[in-house]
Structure formats: structure tokens, C-alpha cells
Short mmCIF file of C-alpha atoms and ligand atoms in Angstrom, two decimals:
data_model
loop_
_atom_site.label_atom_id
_atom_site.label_comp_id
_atom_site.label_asym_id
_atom_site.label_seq_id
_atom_site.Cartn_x
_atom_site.Cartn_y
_atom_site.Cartn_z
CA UNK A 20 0.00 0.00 0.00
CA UNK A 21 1.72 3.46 -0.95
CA UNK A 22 0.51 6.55 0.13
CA UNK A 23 2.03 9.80 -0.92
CA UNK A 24 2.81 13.01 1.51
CA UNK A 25 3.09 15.83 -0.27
CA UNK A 26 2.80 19.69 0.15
CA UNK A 27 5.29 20.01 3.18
CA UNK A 28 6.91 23.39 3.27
CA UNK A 29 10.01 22.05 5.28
CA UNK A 30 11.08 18.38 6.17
CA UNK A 31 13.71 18.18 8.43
CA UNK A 32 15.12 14.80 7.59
CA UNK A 33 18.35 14.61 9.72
CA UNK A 34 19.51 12.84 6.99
CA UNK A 35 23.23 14.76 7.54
CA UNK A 36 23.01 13.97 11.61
CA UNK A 37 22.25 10.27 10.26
CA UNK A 38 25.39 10.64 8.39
CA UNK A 39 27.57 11.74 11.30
CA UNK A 40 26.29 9.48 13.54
CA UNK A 41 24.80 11.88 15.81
CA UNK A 42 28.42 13.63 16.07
CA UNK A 43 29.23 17.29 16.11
CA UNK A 44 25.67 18.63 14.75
CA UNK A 45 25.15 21.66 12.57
CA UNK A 46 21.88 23.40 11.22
CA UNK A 47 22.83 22.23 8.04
CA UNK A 48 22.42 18.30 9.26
CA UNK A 49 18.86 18.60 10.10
CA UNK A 50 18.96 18.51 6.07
CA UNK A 51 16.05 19.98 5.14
CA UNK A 52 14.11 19.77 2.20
CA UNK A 53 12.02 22.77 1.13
CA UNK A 54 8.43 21.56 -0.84
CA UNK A 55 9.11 17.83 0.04
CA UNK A 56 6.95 15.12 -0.91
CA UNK A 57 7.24 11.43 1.20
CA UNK A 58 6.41 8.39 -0.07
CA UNK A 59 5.70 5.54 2.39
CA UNK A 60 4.77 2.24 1.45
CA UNK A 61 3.91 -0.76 4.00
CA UNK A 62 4.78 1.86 6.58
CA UNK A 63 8.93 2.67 5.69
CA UNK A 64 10.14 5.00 3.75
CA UNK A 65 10.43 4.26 -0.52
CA UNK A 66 11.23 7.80 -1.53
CA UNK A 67 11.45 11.75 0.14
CA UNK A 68 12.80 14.21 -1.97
CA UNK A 69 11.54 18.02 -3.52
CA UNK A 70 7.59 17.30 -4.92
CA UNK A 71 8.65 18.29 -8.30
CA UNK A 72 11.29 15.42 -8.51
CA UNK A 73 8.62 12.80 -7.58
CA UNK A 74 8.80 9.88 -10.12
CA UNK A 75 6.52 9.40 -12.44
CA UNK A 76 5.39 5.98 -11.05
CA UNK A 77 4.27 7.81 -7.65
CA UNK A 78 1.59 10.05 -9.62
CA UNK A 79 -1.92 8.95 -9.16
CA UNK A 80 -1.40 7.05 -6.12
CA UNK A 81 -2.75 8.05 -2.47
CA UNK A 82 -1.97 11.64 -1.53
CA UNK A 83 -2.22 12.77 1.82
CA UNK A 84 -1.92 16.73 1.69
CA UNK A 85 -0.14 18.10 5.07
CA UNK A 86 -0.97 21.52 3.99
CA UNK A 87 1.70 23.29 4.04
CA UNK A 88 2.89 22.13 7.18
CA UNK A 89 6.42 21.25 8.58
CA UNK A 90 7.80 17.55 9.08
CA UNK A 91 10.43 16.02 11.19
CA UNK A 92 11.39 12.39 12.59
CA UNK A 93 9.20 11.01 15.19
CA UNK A 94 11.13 11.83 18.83
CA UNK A 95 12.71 8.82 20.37
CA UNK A 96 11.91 8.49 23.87
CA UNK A 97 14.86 6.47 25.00
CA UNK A 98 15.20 6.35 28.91
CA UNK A 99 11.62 5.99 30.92
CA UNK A 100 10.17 4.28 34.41
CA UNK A 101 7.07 4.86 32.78
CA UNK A 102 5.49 1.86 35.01
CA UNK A 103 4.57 2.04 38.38
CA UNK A 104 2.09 3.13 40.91
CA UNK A 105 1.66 5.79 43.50
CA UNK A 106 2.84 8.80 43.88
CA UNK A 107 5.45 11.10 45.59
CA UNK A 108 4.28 14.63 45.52
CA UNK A 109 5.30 14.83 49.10
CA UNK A 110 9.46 14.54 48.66
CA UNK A 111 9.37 17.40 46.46
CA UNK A 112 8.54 19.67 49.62
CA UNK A 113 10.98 17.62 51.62
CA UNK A 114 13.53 18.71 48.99
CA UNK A 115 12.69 21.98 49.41
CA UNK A 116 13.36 21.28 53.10
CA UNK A 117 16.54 20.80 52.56
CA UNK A 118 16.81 16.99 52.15
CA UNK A 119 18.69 15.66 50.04
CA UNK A 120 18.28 12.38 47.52
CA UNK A 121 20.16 9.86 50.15
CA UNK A 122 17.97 10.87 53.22
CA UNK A 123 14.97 10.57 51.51
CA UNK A 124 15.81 7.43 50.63
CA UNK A 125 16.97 6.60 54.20
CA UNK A 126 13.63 7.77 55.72
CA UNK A 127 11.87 4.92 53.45
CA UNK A 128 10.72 7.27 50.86
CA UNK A 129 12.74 7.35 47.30
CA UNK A 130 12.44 4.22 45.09
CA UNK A 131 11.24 1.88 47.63
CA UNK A 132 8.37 3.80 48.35
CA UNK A 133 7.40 3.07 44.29
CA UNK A 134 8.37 -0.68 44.87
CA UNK A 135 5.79 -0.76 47.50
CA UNK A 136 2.96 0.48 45.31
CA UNK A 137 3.70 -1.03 42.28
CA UNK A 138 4.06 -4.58 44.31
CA UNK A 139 0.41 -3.84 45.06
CA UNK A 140 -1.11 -2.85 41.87
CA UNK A 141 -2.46 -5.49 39.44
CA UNK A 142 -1.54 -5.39 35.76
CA UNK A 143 -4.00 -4.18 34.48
CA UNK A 144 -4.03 -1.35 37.14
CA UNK A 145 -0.57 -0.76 35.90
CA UNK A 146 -1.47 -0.75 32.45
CA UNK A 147 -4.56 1.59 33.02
CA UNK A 148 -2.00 4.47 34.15
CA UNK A 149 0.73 3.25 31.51
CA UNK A 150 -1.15 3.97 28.61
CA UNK A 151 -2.45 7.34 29.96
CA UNK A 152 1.69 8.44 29.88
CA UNK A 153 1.66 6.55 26.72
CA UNK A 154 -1.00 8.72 25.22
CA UNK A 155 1.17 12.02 27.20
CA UNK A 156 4.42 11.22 25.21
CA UNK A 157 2.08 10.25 21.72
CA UNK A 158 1.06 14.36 22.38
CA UNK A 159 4.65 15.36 22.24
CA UNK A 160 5.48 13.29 19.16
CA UNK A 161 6.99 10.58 20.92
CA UNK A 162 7.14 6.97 18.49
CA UNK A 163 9.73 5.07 20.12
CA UNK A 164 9.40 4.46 23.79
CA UNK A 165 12.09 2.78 25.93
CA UNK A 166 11.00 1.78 29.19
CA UNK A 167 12.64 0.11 32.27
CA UNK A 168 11.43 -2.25 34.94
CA UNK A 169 12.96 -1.56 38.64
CA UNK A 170 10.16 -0.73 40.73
CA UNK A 171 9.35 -4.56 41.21
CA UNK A 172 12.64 -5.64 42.60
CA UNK A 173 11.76 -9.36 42.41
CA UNK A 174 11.49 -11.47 39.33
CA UNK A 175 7.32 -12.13 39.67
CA UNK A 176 7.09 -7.96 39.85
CA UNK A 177 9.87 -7.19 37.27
CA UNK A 178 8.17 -9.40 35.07
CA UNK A 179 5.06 -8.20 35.93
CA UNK A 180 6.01 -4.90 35.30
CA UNK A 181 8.03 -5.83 31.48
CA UNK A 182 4.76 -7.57 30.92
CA UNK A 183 2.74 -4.31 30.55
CA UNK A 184 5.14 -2.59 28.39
CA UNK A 185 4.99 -5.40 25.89
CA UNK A 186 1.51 -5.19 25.43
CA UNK A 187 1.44 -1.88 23.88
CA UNK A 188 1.29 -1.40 20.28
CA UNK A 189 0.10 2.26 19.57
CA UNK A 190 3.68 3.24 19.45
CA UNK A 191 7.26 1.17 19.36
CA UNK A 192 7.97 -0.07 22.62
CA UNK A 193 11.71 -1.06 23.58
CA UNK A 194 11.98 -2.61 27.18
CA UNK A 195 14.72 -2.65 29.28
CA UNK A 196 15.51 -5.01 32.63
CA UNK A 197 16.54 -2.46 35.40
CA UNK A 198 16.03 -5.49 38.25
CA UNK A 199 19.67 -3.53 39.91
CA UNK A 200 18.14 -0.52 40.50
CA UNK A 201 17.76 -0.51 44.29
CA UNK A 202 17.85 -3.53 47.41
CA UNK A 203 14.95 -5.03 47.41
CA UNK A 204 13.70 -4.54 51.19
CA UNK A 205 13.11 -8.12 51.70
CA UNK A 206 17.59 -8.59 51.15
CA UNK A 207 19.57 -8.05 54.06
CA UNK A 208 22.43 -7.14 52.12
CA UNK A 209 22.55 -5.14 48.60
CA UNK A 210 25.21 -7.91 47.73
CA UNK A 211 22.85 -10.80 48.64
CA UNK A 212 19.83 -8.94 46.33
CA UNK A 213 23.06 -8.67 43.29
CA UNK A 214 23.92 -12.38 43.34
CA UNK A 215 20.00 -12.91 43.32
CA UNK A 216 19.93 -10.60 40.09
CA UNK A 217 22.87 -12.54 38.63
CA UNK A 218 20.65 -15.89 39.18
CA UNK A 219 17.57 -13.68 37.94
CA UNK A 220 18.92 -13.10 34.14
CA UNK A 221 18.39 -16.19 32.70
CA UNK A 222 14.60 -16.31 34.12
CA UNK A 223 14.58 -12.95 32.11
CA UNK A 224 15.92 -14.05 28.99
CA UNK A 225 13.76 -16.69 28.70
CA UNK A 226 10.44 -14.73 29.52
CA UNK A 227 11.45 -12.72 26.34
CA UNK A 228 10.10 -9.40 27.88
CA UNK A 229 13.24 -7.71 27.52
CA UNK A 230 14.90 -6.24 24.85
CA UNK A 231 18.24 -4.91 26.94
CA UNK A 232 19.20 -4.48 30.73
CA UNK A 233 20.40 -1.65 32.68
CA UNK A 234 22.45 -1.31 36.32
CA UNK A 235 22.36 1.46 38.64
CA UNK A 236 25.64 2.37 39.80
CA UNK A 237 26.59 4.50 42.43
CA UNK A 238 28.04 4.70 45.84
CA UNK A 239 25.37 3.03 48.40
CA UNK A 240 23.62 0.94 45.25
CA UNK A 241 25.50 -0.70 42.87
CA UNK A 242 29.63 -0.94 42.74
CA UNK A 243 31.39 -0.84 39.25
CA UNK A 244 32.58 -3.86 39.87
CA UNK A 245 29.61 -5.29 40.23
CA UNK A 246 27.93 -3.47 37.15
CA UNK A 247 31.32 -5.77 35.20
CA UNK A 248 30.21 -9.03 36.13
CA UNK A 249 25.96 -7.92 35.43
CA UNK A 250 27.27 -6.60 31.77
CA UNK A 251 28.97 -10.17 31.05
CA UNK A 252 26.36 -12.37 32.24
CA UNK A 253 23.72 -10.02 30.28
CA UNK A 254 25.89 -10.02 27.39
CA UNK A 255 26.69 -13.54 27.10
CA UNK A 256 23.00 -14.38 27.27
CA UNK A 257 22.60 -12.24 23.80
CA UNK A 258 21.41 -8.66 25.83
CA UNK A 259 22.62 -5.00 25.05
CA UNK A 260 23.58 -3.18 28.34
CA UNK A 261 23.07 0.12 29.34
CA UNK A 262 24.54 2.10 32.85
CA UNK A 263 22.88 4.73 35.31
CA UNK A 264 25.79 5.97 36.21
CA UNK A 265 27.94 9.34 37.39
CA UNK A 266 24.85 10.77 38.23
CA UNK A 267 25.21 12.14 42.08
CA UNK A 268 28.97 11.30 42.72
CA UNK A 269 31.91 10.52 40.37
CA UNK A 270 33.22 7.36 39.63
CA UNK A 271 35.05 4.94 37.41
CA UNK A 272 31.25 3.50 35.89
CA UNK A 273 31.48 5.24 32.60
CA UNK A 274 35.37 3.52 32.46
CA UNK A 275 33.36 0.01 33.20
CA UNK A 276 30.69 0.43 30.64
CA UNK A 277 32.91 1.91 28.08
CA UNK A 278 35.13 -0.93 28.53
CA UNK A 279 32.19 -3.29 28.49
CA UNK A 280 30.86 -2.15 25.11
CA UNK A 281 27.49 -0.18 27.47
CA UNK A 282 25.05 0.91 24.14
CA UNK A 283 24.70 4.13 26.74
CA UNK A 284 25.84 6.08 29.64
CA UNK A 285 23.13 8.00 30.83
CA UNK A 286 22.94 10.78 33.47
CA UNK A 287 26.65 12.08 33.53
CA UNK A 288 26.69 14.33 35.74
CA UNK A 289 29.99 14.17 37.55
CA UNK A 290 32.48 13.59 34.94
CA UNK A 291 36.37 13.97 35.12
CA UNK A 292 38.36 15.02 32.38
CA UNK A 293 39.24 11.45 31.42
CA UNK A 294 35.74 10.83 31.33
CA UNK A 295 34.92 12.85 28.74
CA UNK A 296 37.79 12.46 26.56
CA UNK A 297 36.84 8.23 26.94
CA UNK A 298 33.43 9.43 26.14
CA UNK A 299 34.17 11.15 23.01
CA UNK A 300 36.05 8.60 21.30
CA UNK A 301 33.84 5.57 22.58
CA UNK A 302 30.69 4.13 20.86
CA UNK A 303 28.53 4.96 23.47
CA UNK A 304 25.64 7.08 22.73
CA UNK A 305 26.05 9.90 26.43
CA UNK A 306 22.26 9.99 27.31
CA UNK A 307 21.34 13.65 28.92
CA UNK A 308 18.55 14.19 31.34
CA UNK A 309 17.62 17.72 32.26
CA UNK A 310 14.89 17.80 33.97
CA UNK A 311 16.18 15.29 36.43
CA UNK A 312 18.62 17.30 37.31
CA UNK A 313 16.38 20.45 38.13
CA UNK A 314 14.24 18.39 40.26
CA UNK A 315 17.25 17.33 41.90
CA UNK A 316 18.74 20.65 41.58
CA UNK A 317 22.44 18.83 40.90
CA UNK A 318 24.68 19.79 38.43
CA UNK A 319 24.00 19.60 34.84
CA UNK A 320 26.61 17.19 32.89
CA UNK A 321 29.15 18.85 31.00
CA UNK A 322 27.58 19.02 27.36
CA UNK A 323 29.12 21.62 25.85
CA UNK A 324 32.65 19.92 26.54
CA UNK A 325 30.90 16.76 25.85
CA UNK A 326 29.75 17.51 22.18
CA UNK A 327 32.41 19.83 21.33
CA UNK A 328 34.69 16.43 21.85
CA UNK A 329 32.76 14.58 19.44
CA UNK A 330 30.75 12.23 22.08
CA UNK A 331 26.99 11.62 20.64
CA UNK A 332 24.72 12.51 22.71
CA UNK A 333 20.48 12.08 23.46
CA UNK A 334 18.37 14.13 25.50
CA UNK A 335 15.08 12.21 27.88
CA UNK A 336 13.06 12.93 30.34
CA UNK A 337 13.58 9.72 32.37
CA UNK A 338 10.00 10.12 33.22
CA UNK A 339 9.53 8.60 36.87
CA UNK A 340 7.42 9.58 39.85
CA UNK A 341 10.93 10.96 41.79
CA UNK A 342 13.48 12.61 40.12
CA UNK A 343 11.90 13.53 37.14
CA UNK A 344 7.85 13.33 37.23
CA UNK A 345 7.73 14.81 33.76
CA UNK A 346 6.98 14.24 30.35
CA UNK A 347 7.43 17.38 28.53
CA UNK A 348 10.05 16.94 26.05
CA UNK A 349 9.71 21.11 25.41
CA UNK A 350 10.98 21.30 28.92
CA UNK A 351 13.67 19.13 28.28
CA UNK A 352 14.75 20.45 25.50
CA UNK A 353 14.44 24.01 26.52
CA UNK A 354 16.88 23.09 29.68
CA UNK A 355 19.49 21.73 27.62
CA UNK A 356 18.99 25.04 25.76
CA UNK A 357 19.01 27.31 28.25
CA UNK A 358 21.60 25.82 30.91
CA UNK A 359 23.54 23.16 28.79
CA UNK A 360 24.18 25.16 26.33
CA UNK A 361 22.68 23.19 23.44
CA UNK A 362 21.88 24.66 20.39
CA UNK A 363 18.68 23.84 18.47
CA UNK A 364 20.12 21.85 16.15
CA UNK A 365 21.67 19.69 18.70
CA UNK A 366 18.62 19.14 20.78
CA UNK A 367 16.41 18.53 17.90
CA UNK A 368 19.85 15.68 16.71
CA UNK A 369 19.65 14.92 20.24
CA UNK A 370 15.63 13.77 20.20
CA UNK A 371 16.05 11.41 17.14
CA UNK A 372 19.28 10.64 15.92
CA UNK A 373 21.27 10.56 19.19
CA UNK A 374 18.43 8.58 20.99
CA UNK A 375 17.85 6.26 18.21
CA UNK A 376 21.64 5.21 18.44
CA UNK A 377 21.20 5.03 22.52
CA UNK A 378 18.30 2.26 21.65
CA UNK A 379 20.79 0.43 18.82
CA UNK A 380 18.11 1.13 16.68
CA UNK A 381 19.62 3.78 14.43
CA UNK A 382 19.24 1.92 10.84
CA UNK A 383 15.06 1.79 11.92
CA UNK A 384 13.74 5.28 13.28
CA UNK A 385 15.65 8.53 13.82
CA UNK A 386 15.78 10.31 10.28
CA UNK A 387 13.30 10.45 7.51
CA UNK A 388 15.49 8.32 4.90
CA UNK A 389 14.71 5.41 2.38
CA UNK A 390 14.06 2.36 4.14
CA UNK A 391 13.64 3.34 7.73
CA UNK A 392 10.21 3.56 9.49
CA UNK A 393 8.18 5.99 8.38
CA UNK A 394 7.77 7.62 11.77
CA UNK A 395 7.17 11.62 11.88
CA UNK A 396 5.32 14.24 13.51
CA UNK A 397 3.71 17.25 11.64
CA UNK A 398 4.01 20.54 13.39
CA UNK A 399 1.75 23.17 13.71
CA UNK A 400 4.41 26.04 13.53
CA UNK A 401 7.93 26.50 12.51
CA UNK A 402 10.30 24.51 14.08
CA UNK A 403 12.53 26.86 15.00
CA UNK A 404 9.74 27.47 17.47
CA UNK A 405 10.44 24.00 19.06
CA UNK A 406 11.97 23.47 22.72
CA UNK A 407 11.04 27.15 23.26
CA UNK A 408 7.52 27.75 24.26
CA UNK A 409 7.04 25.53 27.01
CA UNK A 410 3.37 24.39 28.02
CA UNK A 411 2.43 25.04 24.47
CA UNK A 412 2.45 22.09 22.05
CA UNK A 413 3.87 22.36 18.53
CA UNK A 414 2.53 19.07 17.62
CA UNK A 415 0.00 19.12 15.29
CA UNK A 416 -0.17 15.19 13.97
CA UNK A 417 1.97 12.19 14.47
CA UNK A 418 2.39 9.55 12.31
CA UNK A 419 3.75 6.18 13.22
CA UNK A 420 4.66 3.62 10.73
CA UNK A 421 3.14 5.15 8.01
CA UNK A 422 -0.61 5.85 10.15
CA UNK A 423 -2.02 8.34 11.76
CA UNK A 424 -2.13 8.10 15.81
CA UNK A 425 -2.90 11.25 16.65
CA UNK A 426 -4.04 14.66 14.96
O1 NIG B 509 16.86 7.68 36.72
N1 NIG B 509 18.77 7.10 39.26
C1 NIG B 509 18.05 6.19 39.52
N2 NIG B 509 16.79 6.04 39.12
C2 NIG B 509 15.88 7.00 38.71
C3 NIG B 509 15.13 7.56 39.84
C4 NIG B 509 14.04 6.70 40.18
C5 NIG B 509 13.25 7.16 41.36
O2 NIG B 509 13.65 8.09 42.10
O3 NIG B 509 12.20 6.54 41.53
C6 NIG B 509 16.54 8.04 37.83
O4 NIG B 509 16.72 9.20 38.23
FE1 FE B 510 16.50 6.67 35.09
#
């Protein structure tokens, strides 16, 4: 079945981004075509170029007019806890009272206070609020969603948890294992609940509900040594691994997962100088999240040095109900803007490109170019006006694989 977009005044196609692997972005890699015409058949891409270079054998088939609209790639959504229950309104005024991410935790608040409530709930109580953030993130143009387990903390309740993300199909769904994320309060010891997570992998593997797996480390969770011998067992059972890590104290976890071929490094906020320069030269895809760290009110990771180095990098909003109980991509991008010192280009790279490569799925989704999914969201403005007026959405329509979800 091909169906033929035409009459869009800009398409941003990040075709040049695409091209530099999400490395060193310019305005000129967002590669936009003026008067551009898409043609999409059995949901991928077959052609995008100017309308008046559309081949002949495109002419009579099913137009879709976007009116003189602008395009760009779908946004890739590539670090969430977008499943769990309750609610923690209350620590943000304990913040305020001065307390800080550690004591929260040690007054039984923090992530265990999610485990508890997302023990309780049922699936389909989960799934009931999950697709009410799925349908918040479908607003913003969102098409590829990652999200993580590691509020359930035991294999029934990661599972459980894995389960519900699988079932979704209005958008693409990538699920992660995040079982070291915290001690489970039943362990004694967070070295007893690790060896338990070691036995745990192959129980994952063979459920098939995840896609990758992801550690936690830092001081009082989970050691870098430890995060080594998680990566190898994951890796050796066919996963992709991903790392938490350098995100309230420094330490050598973006050496580890460098070393240990991580897909991503996400948080990075304390970074040393050999940090970045391993980052920059590395594979890994540095995974920026803004709005956690203005909850948090920590430092911001060093993204200027960062991209300037040549590391790739991808924005999220780590959506969770603690450090970062948002799903406003705007925001997100207009922190990285405003106090990272991103430029538009970059954050807009930064959305598809540089998250597609943080989900290894950079030859599928990310730019609008032959053969990848034809994933894109139609704005209702320019898009220069994009990660700048916050609490008002630029998203007119959003297709996903060639179909309309939303418009
Ligand atoms: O990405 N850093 C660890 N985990 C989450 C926070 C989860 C929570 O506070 O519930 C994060 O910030
Ligand atoms: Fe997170």
C-alpha cells in the first residue's frame, strides 16, 4: 500500500546527523528539504525528496496533503520508568526542606516507596496508568518508547512490570531489565539482592520481555565492579547493556561500561576530564537528562565539553514519579537550551538521531530516509519554534509507521 505526503513546506530529515552518527551537529544536518513530498509504502520510507522530482510511477497514487505544514522524525523516547504506581508529591517539599536524595531514601521514601505500590497494583491497574503516559508522550510526538522495569525488585514484579510494556502497540515499545536498581527490602544485604539478580537473568531471557538491561551504579547501590560481572552475564546471554551511572557522585562507571561495550551512559553528571575524553572517542551514545537534574537541583553534565569532543549525545526525560515526574520533552529540551548550552540543532539531533543510536536502533527510526520507518510528527508552527515555548504544544499530527495516531 503506498501513500504519498506531499505539500510540506520544510522536512527536516536529519539525513546529515544520520550521516555523522549523531556527532558534532550543525543546522545544516537537520537537512532539510524545502516543498518535500514522502512516499511511504507498507509503513517505511520508498522515496522523500523536492515534490517536483517525484517519479513518475508515484503520480496517481494516495496523496495525503499536510498543507503546508512542517515535518520532522518522530522523537525517540529512549530512557523511561514509565510503570509504576503511586505517587510522591510529598518529597518534592521535603527537597525543598533541605533533604537531600540519600535521606529521603533513608527515611523509606525514594524508590522503595514506588516498589511498595507497584508490588500492590495489578496489571492491568498498571497498564490503566501506563497507557495514559503513553497517550502524554504520543502528544509530544513521541514513536519510540524505551522503558525500564525496577520498581518490582523481584522477578514475579519485574516481570510483571516488562509484561505491561509489551503489550502496547500504539507506538514502538523497547523494554529494558533495570532489576539492579535498588535492594529489594526483603535482602539483608545489597550484595545478597546482586547475586540474586545474577541468578535472575536467565529467568529474564527466557520470559522474552526484555529487549536490553540496565544497572544502577553508584556509591550506596550498585559498585562498578559489580555493574562488570551484570554486563557479562547479560551479554553472554545475547542482551545490550546500558549504565545509570555518574549521576550524584563521580566514579570509574562510565570507564566500566565503556570498557564493556554499554550501548549508553546515561545521566553524567559528575564527569572527570578522562571521562569525557573516553566518552568522546567511545561508541557509546552519552544519554542527557535535564529535567532530572532540576528536580534534583544537581549539576547539569558537561555538554558543551561533551559535544564539542565529538561524544553523541540524546536528550530524555527519564519520566519517573521521583526525580523527574515529567513528560514534557519542550521542557527538556528548553533546559538543555538554556543551561547546557545546546543549540537547536543539537537538541532537535539529540531527540532522534542521538536517541535512536542510545536504543541500537539507528538503521530503523531517527531520520526520515529510504528504508527506515516511516515515523514523523507534523508541526503546527515552525520549528525553530520548538523546545522554546514551554506548556504550548507544537505538535499538530503524528504519524507512526506510516498511520495516523494522533491529529
Ligand atoms: O533515573 N537514578 C536512579 N533512578 C531514577 C530515579 C528513580 C526514582 O527516584 O524513583 C533516575 O533518576
Ligand atoms: Fe532513570
Amino acid at each position: 500500500m503506498i501513500t504519498v505526503f506531499k505539500n510540506i513546506s520544510e522536512c527536516l530529515t536529519l539525513e546529515g546527523a544520520f550521516k555523522k552518527e549523531g556527532r558534532k551537529i550543525q543546522e545544516e544536518d537537520l537537512s532539510i528539504i524545502q516543498n518535500a513530498s514522502i512516499v511511504v509504502n507498507n509503513g517505511r520510507i520508498e522515496w522523500i525528496g523536492e515534490s517536483k522530482k517525484l517519479p513518475k510511477q508515484y503520480r496517481g497514487k494516495k496523496e495525503i496533503s499536510l498543507k503546508g505544514l512542517s515535518v520532522l522524525p518522530g522523537f525517540v523516547e529512549c530512557h523511561t520508568h514509565s510503570i509504576f504506581s503511586g505517587n510522591r508529591s510529598q518529597e518534592f517539599e521535603m527537597k525543598f526542606q533541605g533533604k537531600t536524595y540519600a535521606e529521603i531514601a533513608q527515611a523509606g521514601g525514594g524508590i522503595l516507596s514506588t516498589v511498595r505500590a507497584t508490588r500492590k497494583a495489578s496489571e492491568k491497574e498498571l497498564m490503566g496508568s501506563f497507557l495514559g503516559s503513553v497517550s502524554n508522550f504520543l502528544k509530544q510526538g513521541v514513536t519510540t518508547l524505551e522503558v525500564k522495569s525496577g520498581y518490582g525488585l523481584d522477578l514475579k514484579n519485574e516481570l510483571k512490570i516488562l509484561k505491561v510494556a509489551r503489550k502496547c502497540k500504539s507506538l514502538r515499545v523497547i523494554t529494558t531489565y533495570l532489576g539492579p536498581h535498588a535492594k529489594a527490602p526483603e535482602s539483608t544485604h545489597i550484595d545478597q539482592y546482586f547475586e540474586s539478580i545474577l541468578e535472575d537473568l536467565d529467568a529474564v531471557k527466557k520470559s522474552k520481555l526484555a529487549d536490553r538491561v540496565d544497572i544502577f551504579i553508584e556509591k550506596n547501590y550498585f559498585s562498578s565492579e559489580q555493574a562488570k560481572r551484570y554486563f557479562k552475564k547479560a551479554q553472554s546471554l545475547g542482551f545490550k547493556v546500558v549504565s545509570h551511572t555518574n549521576q550524584l557522585n563521580p566514579s570509574d562507571g562510565v570507564f566500566v561500561s565503556t570498557d564493556c561495550g554499554a550501548v549508553s551512559c546515561d545521566h553524567l553528571n559528575y564527569l572527570e576530564e578522562k571521562d569525557i575524553q573516553r566518552l568522546s572517542v567511545s561508541h557509546v551514545t552519552c544519554v542527557f537528562i535535564p529535567t532530572a537534574d532540576f528536580y534534583l537541583k544537581i549539576p547539569y553534565p558537561p555538554a558543551r565539553k561533551l559535544i564539542d569532543s565529538g561524544a553523541r549525545v540524546a536528550l530524555s526525560t527519564d519520566f519517573n514519579p521521583g526525580s523527574s515526574p515529567t513528560q514534557d520533552l519542550n521542557f527538556v529540551g528548553l533546559v538543555a537550551r538554556r543551561e547546557m548550552k545546546m543549540n537547536l540543532a543539537e537538541v532537535i539531533s539529540a531527540w532522534t538521531v542521538g536517541a535512536s543510536y542510545a536504543l541500537s536502533l539507528e538503521k530503523e527510526v531517527g531520520s526520515l530516509t529510504v528504508g527506515k520507518s516511516a515515523d514523523f510528527v507534523v508541526l503546527s508552527g515552525g520549528w525553530r519554534d520548538l523546545f522554546y515555548r514551554v506548556g504550548i504544544s507544537q505538535i499538530q499530527q503524528v504519524y507512526y509507521k506510516g498511520r495516523k495516531t494522533l491529529k
